Every structure is written in structure tokens, then in C-alpha cells.
Amino acid sequence: MRIIEAKDYKDMSRKAANIISAQIILKPDCVLGLATGSTPIGLYEQLVEWYKKGDLDFSRISTVNLDEYKGLNRENDQSYYYFMHDHLFNHVNVRPECTNVPNGMEPDSEKECRRYEELIDSLGGADLQLLGLGHNGHIGFNEPAPIFEKTTHCVDLTESTIEANKRFFASADEVPRQAYTMGIGTIMKAKKILVVVSGEDKAEIVAKAFSGDVTPDVPASILQMHRDVTVVADQAALSKLRQ
Ligand code: GLP
């Protein structure tokens, strides 16, 4: 695991965008695994800026997103489908038919999870998977659990995740209680993984996840077992790891 220290959020965003941009330059038809949450917003802005300057070409890439709330439609501005279009897809030349987000409106969980997992396999898996980190160590929506769930599945969100994500909704009652997410096995199959983390409020979980025991209680801790993980985090997020 490589840990790259950034000065602050802006520096973290630029460094992470550089890594994604290198991936696209080295393999123009790569499969990018993408993430939502507030942490990657700055890096998407940076990628859009470089695209507008003519430095990046998204025309041959495919994307697979980590997760989606179950029950939110694409027009809902809190859906991850909407987020990805708002922050990236609408601003670059990615082919719309090559972008993939789990379908939150499919009521049959088994059917949707099977479809999504097969789709990722049919693309050959992600060349580079971007991840944020939840306060409880979740990646995608893989919440702390007795076991590491392998494949795409439907999860019941924990109270702490509902609490953390309610800032985006009118109230906690409006936060969906379930989500579709790639499994830990799906994520671990990615050839490379890039984790972005920012802020002092993540310092404790960063220390637990990247230097503590590997346990499904801290889902991100499994990343210690992957052969090509890069964590780009700002000083505040790394403050407890150093101690
Ligand atoms: C959300 C997403 C995750 C994200 C995490 C952290 O629940 N499902 O993919 O990494 O929370 O979000 P933030 O970056 O806003 O702290």
C-alpha cells in the first residue's frame, strides 16, 4: 500500500486526478471504477478542467460506479446516477452508453445485483477503482458486517451512514435505507485501487483501516491485502496514522 500525503483537499484532488489521468493516457480504453461522496468532487472538477484544456480524452473509456441508493430514480438529485452526470459525465466526452451505475429503481435486488456483477465481469473488471472512505470504514456501501460480502449486493445502511449522509437530504427520514453496492470481492478484483481521504474527521478511521487489523468490522482494512493500492490523503486525514 502506497500512502501519498497531500497538503490539503485541493492538493489531494490534484494528485488523485493526476493518477486517474495517467491511467487514461496509458490505457485510453480503460475501465474506471468510480465513486461518489463529497471527497472525489474536487478531483472530478480537476479532470473536467484538463479535459476542457484538451489534455484528456474520455471517448474510449468505460465506467462502473460503486453503488447507488435503492429506490431513488435517476432524476433525483441525490441519486449517484445524478451525481456522476452532474460532476463528470455531462462535462466530458465519455460515451453515455459506456457509463454504468447500479439501477436503484430495480426492485428485484437479486436480479439487479446479478446483472451488475456480470456487467463488470464482461468489461474485464476495473483497471482502476476509485474509493472514498466512510467514517465507519465503509467502502462503496460495504458496511461493517460479520463477513466480507463478495459480490454486488443490496445492503441495509447503518445508522451512522444515514446520519453522515443526511446532510445531502432535507431530513434523515428521506435518506434511503438500502443501497446496491459492489461487494468487497468485486472491489478487490480491480487491478489498481486509488483511495482518496480528506479531513481530520477521517483520521481515526484512516489509522484503523490502514494500520489496524484486517477485519470485516472495518471493511476498508481488506485493502491492506490488495497488491496495488494507493491512498492519497491530506495531512489532517493522516494525522493519526503517523502516531
Ligand atoms: C458514501 C458513499 C461512499 C463514500 C462515503 C464517504 O456513503 N457510498 O462511496 O466513499 O460515503 O463519503 P464522503 O466522501 O462524503 O465522506
Short mmCIF file of N, CA, C and O in Angstrom, two decimals, residues 110-242:
data_model
loop_
_atom_site.label_atom_id
_atom_site.label_comp_id
_atom_site.label_asym_id
_atom_site.label_seq_id
_atom_site.Cartn_x
_atom_site.Cartn_y
_atom_site.Cartn_z
N GLU A 110 -31.98 -9.27 -6.22
CA GLU A 110 -31.16 -10.37 -6.74
C GLU A 110 -30.86 -10.17 -8.22
O GLU A 110 -29.71 -10.33 -8.66
N LYS A 111 -31.90 -9.78 -8.94
CA LYS A 111 -31.76 -9.59 -10.39
C LYS A 111 -30.76 -8.47 -10.70
O LYS A 111 -29.86 -8.62 -11.53
N GLU A 112 -30.91 -7.34 -10.01
CA GLU A 112 -30.04 -6.20 -10.28
C GLU A 112 -28.58 -6.49 -9.89
O GLU A 112 -27.65 -6.11 -10.59
N CYS A 113 -28.40 -7.16 -8.77
CA CYS A 113 -27.03 -7.45 -8.32
C CYS A 113 -26.35 -8.41 -9.28
O CYS A 113 -25.18 -8.24 -9.61
N ARG A 114 -27.10 -9.40 -9.75
CA ARG A 114 -26.53 -10.34 -10.72
C ARG A 114 -26.17 -9.60 -12.02
O ARG A 114 -25.09 -9.75 -12.55
N ARG A 115 -27.10 -8.77 -12.49
CA ARG A 115 -26.85 -8.02 -13.72
C ARG A 115 -25.59 -7.18 -13.60
O ARG A 115 -24.72 -7.18 -14.47
N TYR A 116 -25.45 -6.49 -12.47
CA TYR A 116 -24.33 -5.55 -12.33
C TYR A 116 -23.00 -6.29 -12.22
O TYR A 116 -22.01 -5.89 -12.83
N GLU A 117 -23.00 -7.37 -11.46
CA GLU A 117 -21.77 -8.15 -11.30
C GLU A 117 -21.35 -8.73 -12.65
O GLU A 117 -20.16 -8.68 -13.01
N GLU A 118 -22.32 -9.22 -13.41
CA GLU A 118 -22.00 -9.81 -14.73
C GLU A 118 -21.49 -8.73 -15.68
O GLU A 118 -20.58 -8.97 -16.47
N LEU A 119 -22.07 -7.57 -15.57
CA LEU A 119 -21.64 -6.46 -16.42
C LEU A 119 -20.17 -6.10 -16.14
O LEU A 119 -19.36 -5.93 -17.06
N ILE A 120 -19.82 -6.02 -14.87
CA ILE A 120 -18.43 -5.69 -14.51
C ILE A 120 -17.49 -6.79 -15.04
O ILE A 120 -16.45 -6.50 -15.63
N ASP A 121 -17.90 -8.04 -14.86
CA ASP A 121 -17.08 -9.15 -15.37
C ASP A 121 -16.94 -9.06 -16.88
O ASP A 121 -15.86 -9.30 -17.43
N SER A 122 -18.03 -8.72 -17.57
CA SER A 122 -17.98 -8.68 -19.04
C SER A 122 -17.04 -7.58 -19.53
O SER A 122 -16.49 -7.66 -20.62
N LEU A 123 -16.82 -6.57 -18.70
CA LEU A 123 -15.87 -5.50 -19.07
C LEU A 123 -14.44 -5.87 -18.69
O LEU A 123 -13.50 -5.13 -18.94
N GLY A 124 -14.30 -6.99 -18.00
CA GLY A 124 -12.96 -7.43 -17.57
C GLY A 124 -12.55 -6.82 -16.24
O GLY A 124 -11.37 -6.83 -15.89
N GLY A 125 -13.50 -6.26 -15.50
CA GLY A 125 -13.20 -5.65 -14.19
C GLY A 125 -12.60 -4.25 -14.37
O GLY A 125 -12.27 -3.85 -15.48
N ALA A 126 -12.45 -3.56 -13.27
CA ALA A 126 -11.93 -2.19 -13.33
C ALA A 126 -10.40 -2.20 -13.43
O ALA A 126 -9.74 -2.98 -12.75
N ASP A 127 -9.88 -1.36 -14.30
CA ASP A 127 -8.42 -1.18 -14.35
C ASP A 127 -7.98 -0.36 -13.15
O ASP A 127 -6.93 -0.60 -12.56
N LEU A 128 -8.79 0.63 -12.82
CA LEU A 128 -8.50 1.48 -11.66
C LEU A 128 -9.82 1.76 -10.95
O LEU A 128 -10.77 2.24 -11.57
N GLN A 129 -9.87 1.41 -9.68
CA GLN A 129 -11.08 1.66 -8.90
C GLN A 129 -10.82 2.79 -7.91
O GLN A 129 -9.91 2.71 -7.08
N LEU A 130 -11.61 3.83 -8.01
CA LEU A 130 -11.53 4.95 -7.07
C LEU A 130 -12.44 4.66 -5.88
O LEU A 130 -13.56 4.19 -6.05
N LEU A 131 -11.95 4.98 -4.68
CA LEU A 131 -12.75 4.77 -3.47
C LEU A 131 -12.66 5.97 -2.55
O LEU A 131 -11.58 6.56 -2.42
N GLY A 132 -13.76 6.27 -1.88
CA GLY A 132 -13.72 7.17 -0.73
C GLY A 132 -13.76 6.28 0.51
O GLY A 132 -13.79 5.05 0.39
N LEU A 133 -13.79 6.88 1.65
CA LEU A 133 -13.80 6.10 2.90
C LEU A 133 -14.88 6.65 3.82
O LEU A 133 -14.87 7.84 4.15
N GLY A 134 -15.79 5.78 4.23
CA GLY A 134 -16.83 6.20 5.18
C GLY A 134 -16.26 6.31 6.58
O GLY A 134 -15.23 5.70 6.89
N HIS A 135 -16.94 7.04 7.46
CA HIS A 135 -16.44 7.21 8.83
C HIS A 135 -16.36 5.90 9.60
O HIS A 135 -15.60 5.77 10.53
N ASN A 136 -17.18 4.94 9.21
CA ASN A 136 -17.13 3.64 9.90
C ASN A 136 -16.28 2.64 9.11
O ASN A 136 -16.33 1.45 9.35
N GLY A 137 -15.53 3.13 8.15
CA GLY A 137 -14.64 2.25 7.38
C GLY A 137 -15.31 1.65 6.17
O GLY A 137 -14.75 0.76 5.53
N HIS A 138 -16.52 2.13 5.82
CA HIS A 138 -17.15 1.52 4.66
C HIS A 138 -16.50 1.97 3.36
O HIS A 138 -15.96 3.06 3.25
N ILE A 139 -16.52 1.06 2.40
CA ILE A 139 -16.08 1.38 1.03
C ILE A 139 -17.23 1.00 0.12
O ILE A 139 -17.84 -0.05 0.29
N GLY A 140 -17.53 1.88 -0.85
CA GLY A 140 -18.80 1.73 -1.55
C GLY A 140 -19.84 1.85 -0.46
O GLY A 140 -19.79 2.76 0.37
N PHE A 141 -20.75 0.90 -0.41
CA PHE A 141 -21.67 0.86 0.74
C PHE A 141 -21.48 -0.45 1.49
O PHE A 141 -22.42 -0.98 2.07
N ASN A 142 -20.26 -0.97 1.48
CA ASN A 142 -19.97 -2.17 2.28
C ASN A 142 -19.80 -1.74 3.72
O ASN A 142 -18.74 -1.24 4.12
N GLU A 143 -20.85 -1.93 4.48
CA GLU A 143 -20.86 -1.52 5.88
C GLU A 143 -20.15 -2.56 6.75
O GLU A 143 -20.00 -3.71 6.33
N PRO A 144 -19.72 -2.17 7.97
CA PRO A 144 -19.15 -3.15 8.88
C PRO A 144 -20.14 -4.32 9.03
O PRO A 144 -21.33 -4.10 9.18
N ALA A 145 -19.62 -5.53 8.95
CA ALA A 145 -20.50 -6.71 8.94
C ALA A 145 -19.73 -7.91 9.48
O ALA A 145 -18.51 -7.84 9.62
N PRO A 146 -20.43 -9.00 9.78
CA PRO A 146 -19.70 -10.18 10.28
C PRO A 146 -18.75 -10.79 9.25
O PRO A 146 -17.77 -11.42 9.60
N ILE A 147 -19.08 -10.63 7.96
CA ILE A 147 -18.19 -11.17 6.92
C ILE A 147 -17.99 -10.14 5.82
O ILE A 147 -18.76 -9.19 5.71
N PHE A 148 -16.96 -10.36 5.01
CA PHE A 148 -16.77 -9.52 3.82
C PHE A 148 -17.72 -10.07 2.75
O PHE A 148 -17.60 -11.22 2.36
N GLU A 149 -18.66 -9.25 2.29
CA GLU A 149 -19.57 -9.69 1.21
C GLU A 149 -18.78 -9.66 -0.09
O GLU A 149 -18.15 -8.67 -0.41
N LYS A 150 -18.86 -10.75 -0.84
CA LYS A 150 -18.01 -10.83 -2.03
C LYS A 150 -18.50 -10.01 -3.22
O LYS A 150 -17.75 -9.24 -3.81
N THR A 151 -19.74 -10.22 -3.59
CA THR A 151 -20.19 -9.65 -4.87
C THR A 151 -21.20 -8.51 -4.65
O THR A 151 -21.55 -8.20 -3.51
N THR A 152 -21.66 -7.95 -5.76
CA THR A 152 -22.64 -6.86 -5.68
C THR A 152 -23.87 -7.36 -4.90
O THR A 152 -24.37 -8.45 -5.14
N HIS A 153 -24.30 -6.55 -3.96
CA HIS A 153 -25.42 -6.97 -3.12
C HIS A 153 -26.22 -5.74 -2.66
O HIS A 153 -25.80 -4.60 -2.87
N CYS A 154 -27.35 -6.04 -2.04
CA CYS A 154 -28.20 -4.96 -1.50
C CYS A 154 -27.91 -4.86 -0.01
O CYS A 154 -27.92 -5.88 0.68
N VAL A 155 -27.61 -3.67 0.49
CA VAL A 155 -27.28 -3.52 1.91
C VAL A 155 -28.31 -2.68 2.64
O VAL A 155 -28.91 -1.78 2.06
N ASP A 156 -28.44 -2.95 3.92
CA ASP A 156 -29.19 -2.06 4.81
C ASP A 156 -28.17 -1.07 5.34
O ASP A 156 -27.15 -1.49 5.92
N LEU A 157 -28.40 0.20 5.12
CA LEU A 157 -27.43 1.20 5.59
C LEU A 157 -27.45 1.29 7.11
O LEU A 157 -28.51 1.16 7.73
N THR A 158 -26.29 1.54 7.70
CA THR A 158 -26.23 1.65 9.16
C THR A 158 -26.69 3.05 9.58
O THR A 158 -26.69 3.99 8.77
N GLU A 159 -27.05 3.16 10.84
CA GLU A 159 -27.48 4.46 11.36
C GLU A 159 -26.40 5.52 11.16
O GLU A 159 -26.68 6.66 10.83
N SER A 160 -25.12 5.13 11.34
CA SER A 160 -24.05 6.13 11.23
C SER A 160 -23.93 6.64 9.79
O SER A 160 -23.66 7.81 9.55
N THR A 161 -24.17 5.75 8.81
CA THR A 161 -24.11 6.19 7.40
C THR A 161 -25.30 7.08 7.08
O THR A 161 -25.16 8.11 6.39
N ILE A 162 -26.47 6.70 7.58
CA ILE A 162 -27.66 7.52 7.34
C ILE A 162 -27.44 8.91 7.95
O ILE A 162 -27.71 9.94 7.33
N GLU A 163 -26.86 8.91 9.15
CA GLU A 163 -26.56 10.16 9.84
C GLU A 163 -25.56 11.01 9.03
O GLU A 163 -25.76 12.20 8.82
N ALA A 164 -24.50 10.35 8.54
CA ALA A 164 -23.47 11.08 7.79
C ALA A 164 -24.01 11.62 6.47
O ALA A 164 -23.62 12.70 6.02
N ASN A 165 -24.91 10.87 5.84
CA ASN A 165 -25.38 11.27 4.51
C ASN A 165 -26.62 12.15 4.54
O ASN A 165 -27.04 12.66 3.51
N LYS A 166 -27.18 12.35 5.73
CA LYS A 166 -28.43 13.14 5.80
C LYS A 166 -28.19 14.59 5.43
O LYS A 166 -29.12 15.30 5.06
N ARG A 167 -26.91 15.03 5.49
CA ARG A 167 -26.63 16.42 5.14
C ARG A 167 -27.02 16.75 3.70
O ARG A 167 -27.23 17.89 3.34
N PHE A 168 -27.13 15.71 2.86
CA PHE A 168 -27.49 15.94 1.47
C PHE A 168 -29.01 15.91 1.24
O PHE A 168 -29.49 16.23 0.17
N PHE A 169 -29.75 15.49 2.24
CA PHE A 169 -31.20 15.35 2.09
C PHE A 169 -31.91 16.38 2.99
O PHE A 169 -31.28 16.95 3.89
N ALA A 170 -33.22 16.57 2.76
CA ALA A 170 -33.97 17.53 3.56
C ALA A 170 -33.99 17.09 5.03
O ALA A 170 -33.94 17.92 5.94
N SER A 171 -34.06 15.78 5.27
CA SER A 171 -34.02 15.27 6.65
C SER A 171 -33.55 13.82 6.62
O SER A 171 -33.52 13.19 5.55
N ALA A 172 -33.21 13.30 7.82
CA ALA A 172 -32.71 11.92 7.90
C ALA A 172 -33.77 10.93 7.38
O ALA A 172 -33.44 9.89 6.82
N ASP A 173 -35.06 11.30 7.55
CA ASP A 173 -36.14 10.41 7.10
C ASP A 173 -36.11 10.18 5.60
O ASP A 173 -36.62 9.19 5.10
N GLU A 174 -35.53 11.13 4.89
CA GLU A 174 -35.53 11.00 3.42
C GLU A 174 -34.35 10.20 2.89
O GLU A 174 -34.30 9.89 1.70
N VAL A 175 -33.38 9.89 3.77
CA VAL A 175 -32.24 9.10 3.30
C VAL A 175 -32.73 7.67 3.07
O VAL A 175 -33.32 7.06 3.97
N PRO A 176 -32.49 7.12 1.86
CA PRO A 176 -32.92 5.74 1.63
C PRO A 176 -32.28 4.80 2.65
O PRO A 176 -31.18 5.07 3.14
N ARG A 177 -32.96 3.74 2.98
CA ARG A 177 -32.44 2.79 3.99
C ARG A 177 -31.63 1.67 3.37
O ARG A 177 -30.99 0.91 4.07
N GLN A 178 -31.68 1.56 2.05
CA GLN A 178 -30.94 0.47 1.39
C GLN A 178 -30.18 1.00 0.19
O GLN A 178 -30.49 2.07 -0.34
N ALA A 179 -29.20 0.22 -0.22
CA ALA A 179 -28.42 0.60 -1.40
C ALA A 179 -27.89 -0.65 -2.07
O ALA A 179 -27.77 -1.70 -1.44
N TYR A 180 -27.60 -0.52 -3.37
CA TYR A 180 -26.87 -1.56 -4.09
C TYR A 180 -25.41 -1.17 -4.08
O TYR A 180 -25.08 0.01 -4.31
N THR A 181 -24.54 -2.13 -3.82
CA THR A 181 -23.11 -1.82 -3.84
C THR A 181 -22.29 -2.97 -4.39
O THR A 181 -22.64 -4.14 -4.19
N MET A 182 -21.22 -2.64 -5.09
CA MET A 182 -20.24 -3.67 -5.43
C MET A 182 -19.83 -4.33 -4.12
O MET A 182 -19.77 -3.67 -3.08
N GLY A 183 -19.49 -5.62 -4.19
CA GLY A 183 -19.02 -6.30 -2.99
C GLY A 183 -17.53 -6.05 -2.78
O GLY A 183 -16.86 -5.45 -3.61
N ILE A 184 -17.04 -6.53 -1.65
CA ILE A 184 -15.61 -6.40 -1.35
C ILE A 184 -14.79 -7.19 -2.39
O ILE A 184 -13.75 -6.74 -2.86
N GLY A 185 -15.33 -8.35 -2.78
CA GLY A 185 -14.64 -9.15 -3.80
C GLY A 185 -14.60 -8.42 -5.13
O GLY A 185 -13.58 -8.45 -5.83
N THR A 186 -15.70 -7.77 -5.48
CA THR A 186 -15.75 -7.01 -6.75
C THR A 186 -14.68 -5.91 -6.71
O THR A 186 -13.95 -5.72 -7.69
N ILE A 187 -14.59 -5.21 -5.60
CA ILE A 187 -13.62 -4.12 -5.47
C ILE A 187 -12.19 -4.68 -5.51
O ILE A 187 -11.32 -4.14 -6.21
N MET A 188 -11.98 -5.78 -4.81
CA MET A 188 -10.62 -6.34 -4.73
C MET A 188 -10.14 -6.90 -6.06
O MET A 188 -8.95 -7.10 -6.27
N LYS A 189 -11.08 -7.15 -6.99
CA LYS A 189 -10.70 -7.66 -8.31
C LYS A 189 -10.11 -6.55 -9.20
O LYS A 189 -9.52 -6.83 -10.23
N ALA A 190 -10.32 -5.30 -8.80
CA ALA A 190 -9.78 -4.20 -9.62
C ALA A 190 -8.26 -4.32 -9.68
O ALA A 190 -7.62 -4.71 -8.70
N LYS A 191 -7.70 -3.99 -10.84
CA LYS A 191 -6.24 -4.14 -10.98
C LYS A 191 -5.50 -3.14 -10.08
O LYS A 191 -4.48 -3.47 -9.50
N LYS A 192 -6.02 -1.93 -10.04
CA LYS A 192 -5.42 -0.91 -9.16
C LYS A 192 -6.53 -0.24 -8.38
O LYS A 192 -7.65 -0.10 -8.89
N ILE A 193 -6.19 0.20 -7.18
CA ILE A 193 -7.18 0.90 -6.36
C ILE A 193 -6.60 2.23 -5.90
O ILE A 193 -5.42 2.30 -5.52
N LEU A 194 -7.40 3.26 -6.00
CA LEU A 194 -6.99 4.59 -5.55
C LEU A 194 -8.00 5.06 -4.50
O LEU A 194 -9.20 5.14 -4.78
N VAL A 195 -7.51 5.32 -3.29
CA VAL A 195 -8.40 5.77 -2.21
C VAL A 195 -8.12 7.24 -1.94
O VAL A 195 -6.94 7.63 -1.80
N VAL A 196 -9.16 8.04 -1.86
CA VAL A 196 -8.98 9.45 -1.50
C VAL A 196 -9.64 9.72 -0.15
O VAL A 196 -10.75 9.26 0.09
N VAL A 197 -8.90 10.42 0.70
CA VAL A 197 -9.44 10.74 2.04
C VAL A 197 -9.00 12.14 2.45
O VAL A 197 -7.84 12.52 2.24
N SER A 198 -9.91 12.86 3.03
CA SER A 198 -9.60 14.22 3.46
C SER A 198 -10.27 14.54 4.79
O SER A 198 -11.40 14.11 5.05
N GLY A 199 -9.56 15.30 5.61
CA GLY A 199 -10.17 15.86 6.81
C GLY A 199 -9.86 15.10 8.09
O GLY A 199 -9.69 13.87 8.10
N GLU A 200 -9.79 15.88 9.16
CA GLU A 200 -9.45 15.34 10.47
C GLU A 200 -10.48 14.33 10.97
O GLU A 200 -10.16 13.39 11.69
N ASP A 201 -11.73 14.54 10.55
CA ASP A 201 -12.78 13.62 10.99
C ASP A 201 -12.59 12.19 10.46
O ASP A 201 -13.23 11.26 10.93
N LYS A 202 -11.69 12.04 9.49
CA LYS A 202 -11.41 10.70 8.96
C LYS A 202 -10.11 10.13 9.54
O LYS A 202 -9.75 8.99 9.24
N ALA A 203 -9.40 10.91 10.37
CA ALA A 203 -8.07 10.48 10.83
C ALA A 203 -8.11 9.15 11.59
O ALA A 203 -7.27 8.27 11.38
N GLU A 204 -9.10 9.02 12.44
CA GLU A 204 -9.18 7.80 13.25
C GLU A 204 -9.43 6.56 12.39
O GLU A 204 -8.77 5.53 12.54
N ILE A 205 -10.36 6.69 11.45
CA ILE A 205 -10.70 5.53 10.63
C ILE A 205 -9.56 5.22 9.65
O ILE A 205 -9.32 4.05 9.32
N VAL A 206 -8.83 6.24 9.22
CA VAL A 206 -7.67 6.00 8.35
C VAL A 206 -6.65 5.14 9.11
O VAL A 206 -6.14 4.15 8.57
N ALA A 207 -6.39 5.49 10.35
CA ALA A 207 -5.42 4.74 11.14
C ALA A 207 -5.88 3.30 11.34
O ALA A 207 -5.11 2.35 11.17
N LYS A 208 -7.17 3.14 11.66
CA LYS A 208 -7.72 1.79 11.87
C LYS A 208 -7.67 0.96 10.59
O LYS A 208 -7.27 -0.19 10.59
N ALA A 209 -8.11 1.58 9.49
CA ALA A 209 -8.24 0.83 8.24
C ALA A 209 -6.89 0.45 7.65
O ALA A 209 -6.73 -0.64 7.13
N PHE A 210 -5.92 1.35 7.75
CA PHE A 210 -4.68 1.10 7.03
C PHE A 210 -3.52 0.63 7.89
O PHE A 210 -2.48 0.23 7.37
N SER A 211 -3.70 0.68 9.23
CA SER A 211 -2.64 0.09 10.05
C SER A 211 -3.18 -0.80 11.15
O SER A 211 -2.43 -1.34 11.94
N GLY A 212 -4.49 -1.02 11.15
CA GLY A 212 -5.08 -1.91 12.16
C GLY A 212 -5.28 -3.31 11.61
O GLY A 212 -4.75 -3.66 10.54
N ASP A 213 -6.04 -4.13 12.34
CA ASP A 213 -6.31 -5.50 11.90
C ASP A 213 -7.18 -5.50 10.65
O ASP A 213 -8.01 -4.61 10.47
N VAL A 214 -7.00 -6.53 9.84
CA VAL A 214 -7.88 -6.72 8.69
C VAL A 214 -9.12 -7.45 9.20
O VAL A 214 -9.04 -8.59 9.66
N THR A 215 -10.24 -6.74 9.17
CA THR A 215 -11.47 -7.30 9.73
C THR A 215 -12.69 -6.73 9.01
O THR A 215 -12.69 -5.54 8.65
N PRO A 216 -13.74 -7.57 8.85
CA PRO A 216 -14.96 -7.05 8.21
C PRO A 216 -15.66 -5.97 9.05
O PRO A 216 -16.55 -5.29 8.56
N ASP A 217 -15.20 -5.80 10.31
CA ASP A 217 -15.72 -4.69 11.13
C ASP A 217 -15.27 -3.35 10.57
O ASP A 217 -15.87 -2.30 10.86
N VAL A 218 -14.15 -3.37 9.87
CA VAL A 218 -13.62 -2.17 9.19
C VAL A 218 -13.40 -2.58 7.73
O VAL A 218 -12.31 -3.00 7.35
N PRO A 219 -14.46 -2.49 6.92
CA PRO A 219 -14.36 -3.06 5.56
C PRO A 219 -13.13 -2.59 4.77
O PRO A 219 -12.51 -3.39 4.06
N ALA A 220 -12.75 -1.33 4.91
CA ALA A 220 -11.60 -0.83 4.13
C ALA A 220 -10.28 -1.50 4.52
O ALA A 220 -9.31 -1.44 3.76
N SER A 221 -10.25 -2.17 5.68
CA SER A 221 -8.99 -2.80 6.11
C SER A 221 -8.54 -3.89 5.15
O SER A 221 -7.36 -4.19 5.03
N ILE A 222 -9.49 -4.46 4.39
CA ILE A 222 -9.15 -5.51 3.41
C ILE A 222 -8.19 -4.97 2.35
O ILE A 222 -7.45 -5.74 1.73
N LEU A 223 -8.20 -3.66 2.16
CA LEU A 223 -7.34 -3.08 1.11
C LEU A 223 -5.86 -3.33 1.40
O LEU A 223 -5.03 -3.30 0.49
N GLN A 224 -5.54 -3.59 2.67
CA GLN A 224 -4.14 -3.92 3.01
C GLN A 224 -3.68 -5.17 2.29
O GLN A 224 -2.49 -5.40 2.12
N MET A 225 -4.64 -6.01 1.85
CA MET A 225 -4.30 -7.27 1.19
C MET A 225 -4.20 -7.14 -0.34
O MET A 225 -3.88 -8.08 -1.02
N HIS A 226 -4.55 -5.97 -0.87
CA HIS A 226 -4.52 -5.80 -2.33
C HIS A 226 -3.10 -5.43 -2.77
O HIS A 226 -2.40 -4.71 -2.06
N ARG A 227 -2.71 -5.91 -3.96
CA ARG A 227 -1.32 -5.68 -4.34
C ARG A 227 -1.02 -4.30 -4.93
O ARG A 227 0.14 -3.92 -5.07
N ASP A 228 -2.05 -3.55 -5.29
CA ASP A 228 -1.75 -2.24 -5.88
C ASP A 228 -2.75 -1.16 -5.41
O ASP A 228 -3.66 -0.78 -6.14
N VAL A 229 -2.54 -0.73 -4.18
CA VAL A 229 -3.42 0.30 -3.61
C VAL A 229 -2.63 1.58 -3.37
O VAL A 229 -1.53 1.54 -2.80
N THR A 230 -3.18 2.68 -3.80
CA THR A 230 -2.58 3.99 -3.50
C THR A 230 -3.61 4.79 -2.70
O THR A 230 -4.76 4.91 -3.13
N VAL A 231 -3.18 5.28 -1.56
CA VAL A 231 -4.05 6.15 -0.77
C VAL A 231 -3.51 7.57 -0.93
O VAL A 231 -2.33 7.81 -0.67
N VAL A 232 -4.36 8.48 -1.36
CA VAL A 232 -3.96 9.89 -1.39
C VAL A 232 -4.81 10.59 -0.34
O VAL A 232 -6.04 10.63 -0.44
N ALA A 233 -4.14 11.07 0.70
CA ALA A 233 -4.88 11.67 1.81
C ALA A 233 -4.19 12.96 2.24
O ALA A 233 -2.97 13.09 2.12
N ASP A 234 -4.99 13.88 2.75
CA ASP A 234 -4.36 15.12 3.21
C ASP A 234 -3.78 14.93 4.62
O ASP A 234 -4.04 13.91 5.29
N GLN A 235 -2.99 15.91 5.03
CA GLN A 235 -2.30 15.80 6.32
C GLN A 235 -3.26 15.55 7.47
O GLN A 235 -2.99 14.75 8.36
N ALA A 236 -4.40 16.23 7.42
CA ALA A 236 -5.37 16.08 8.51
C ALA A 236 -5.85 14.64 8.61
O ALA A 236 -5.95 14.06 9.70
N ALA A 237 -6.14 14.02 7.47
CA ALA A 237 -6.64 12.64 7.48
C ALA A 237 -5.57 11.65 7.91
O ALA A 237 -5.87 10.57 8.43
N LEU A 238 -4.29 12.03 7.70
CA LEU A 238 -3.20 11.11 8.06
C LEU A 238 -2.67 11.35 9.47
O LEU A 238 -1.78 10.65 9.92
N SER A 239 -3.24 12.34 10.16
CA SER A 239 -2.64 12.77 11.42
C SER A 239 -2.54 11.68 12.47
O SER A 239 -1.62 11.67 13.28
N LYS A 240 -3.45 10.72 12.46
CA LYS A 240 -3.38 9.67 13.48
C LYS A 240 -2.61 8.45 13.00
O LYS A 240 -2.17 7.63 13.80
N LEU A 241 -2.44 8.32 11.71
CA LEU A 241 -1.69 7.18 11.16
C LEU A 241 -0.22 7.31 11.53
O LEU A 241 0.43 6.34 11.84
N ARG A 242 0.27 8.54 11.50
CA ARG A 242 1.70 8.77 11.79
C ARG A 242 2.06 8.39 13.21
O ARG A 242 3.09 7.84 13.47
#
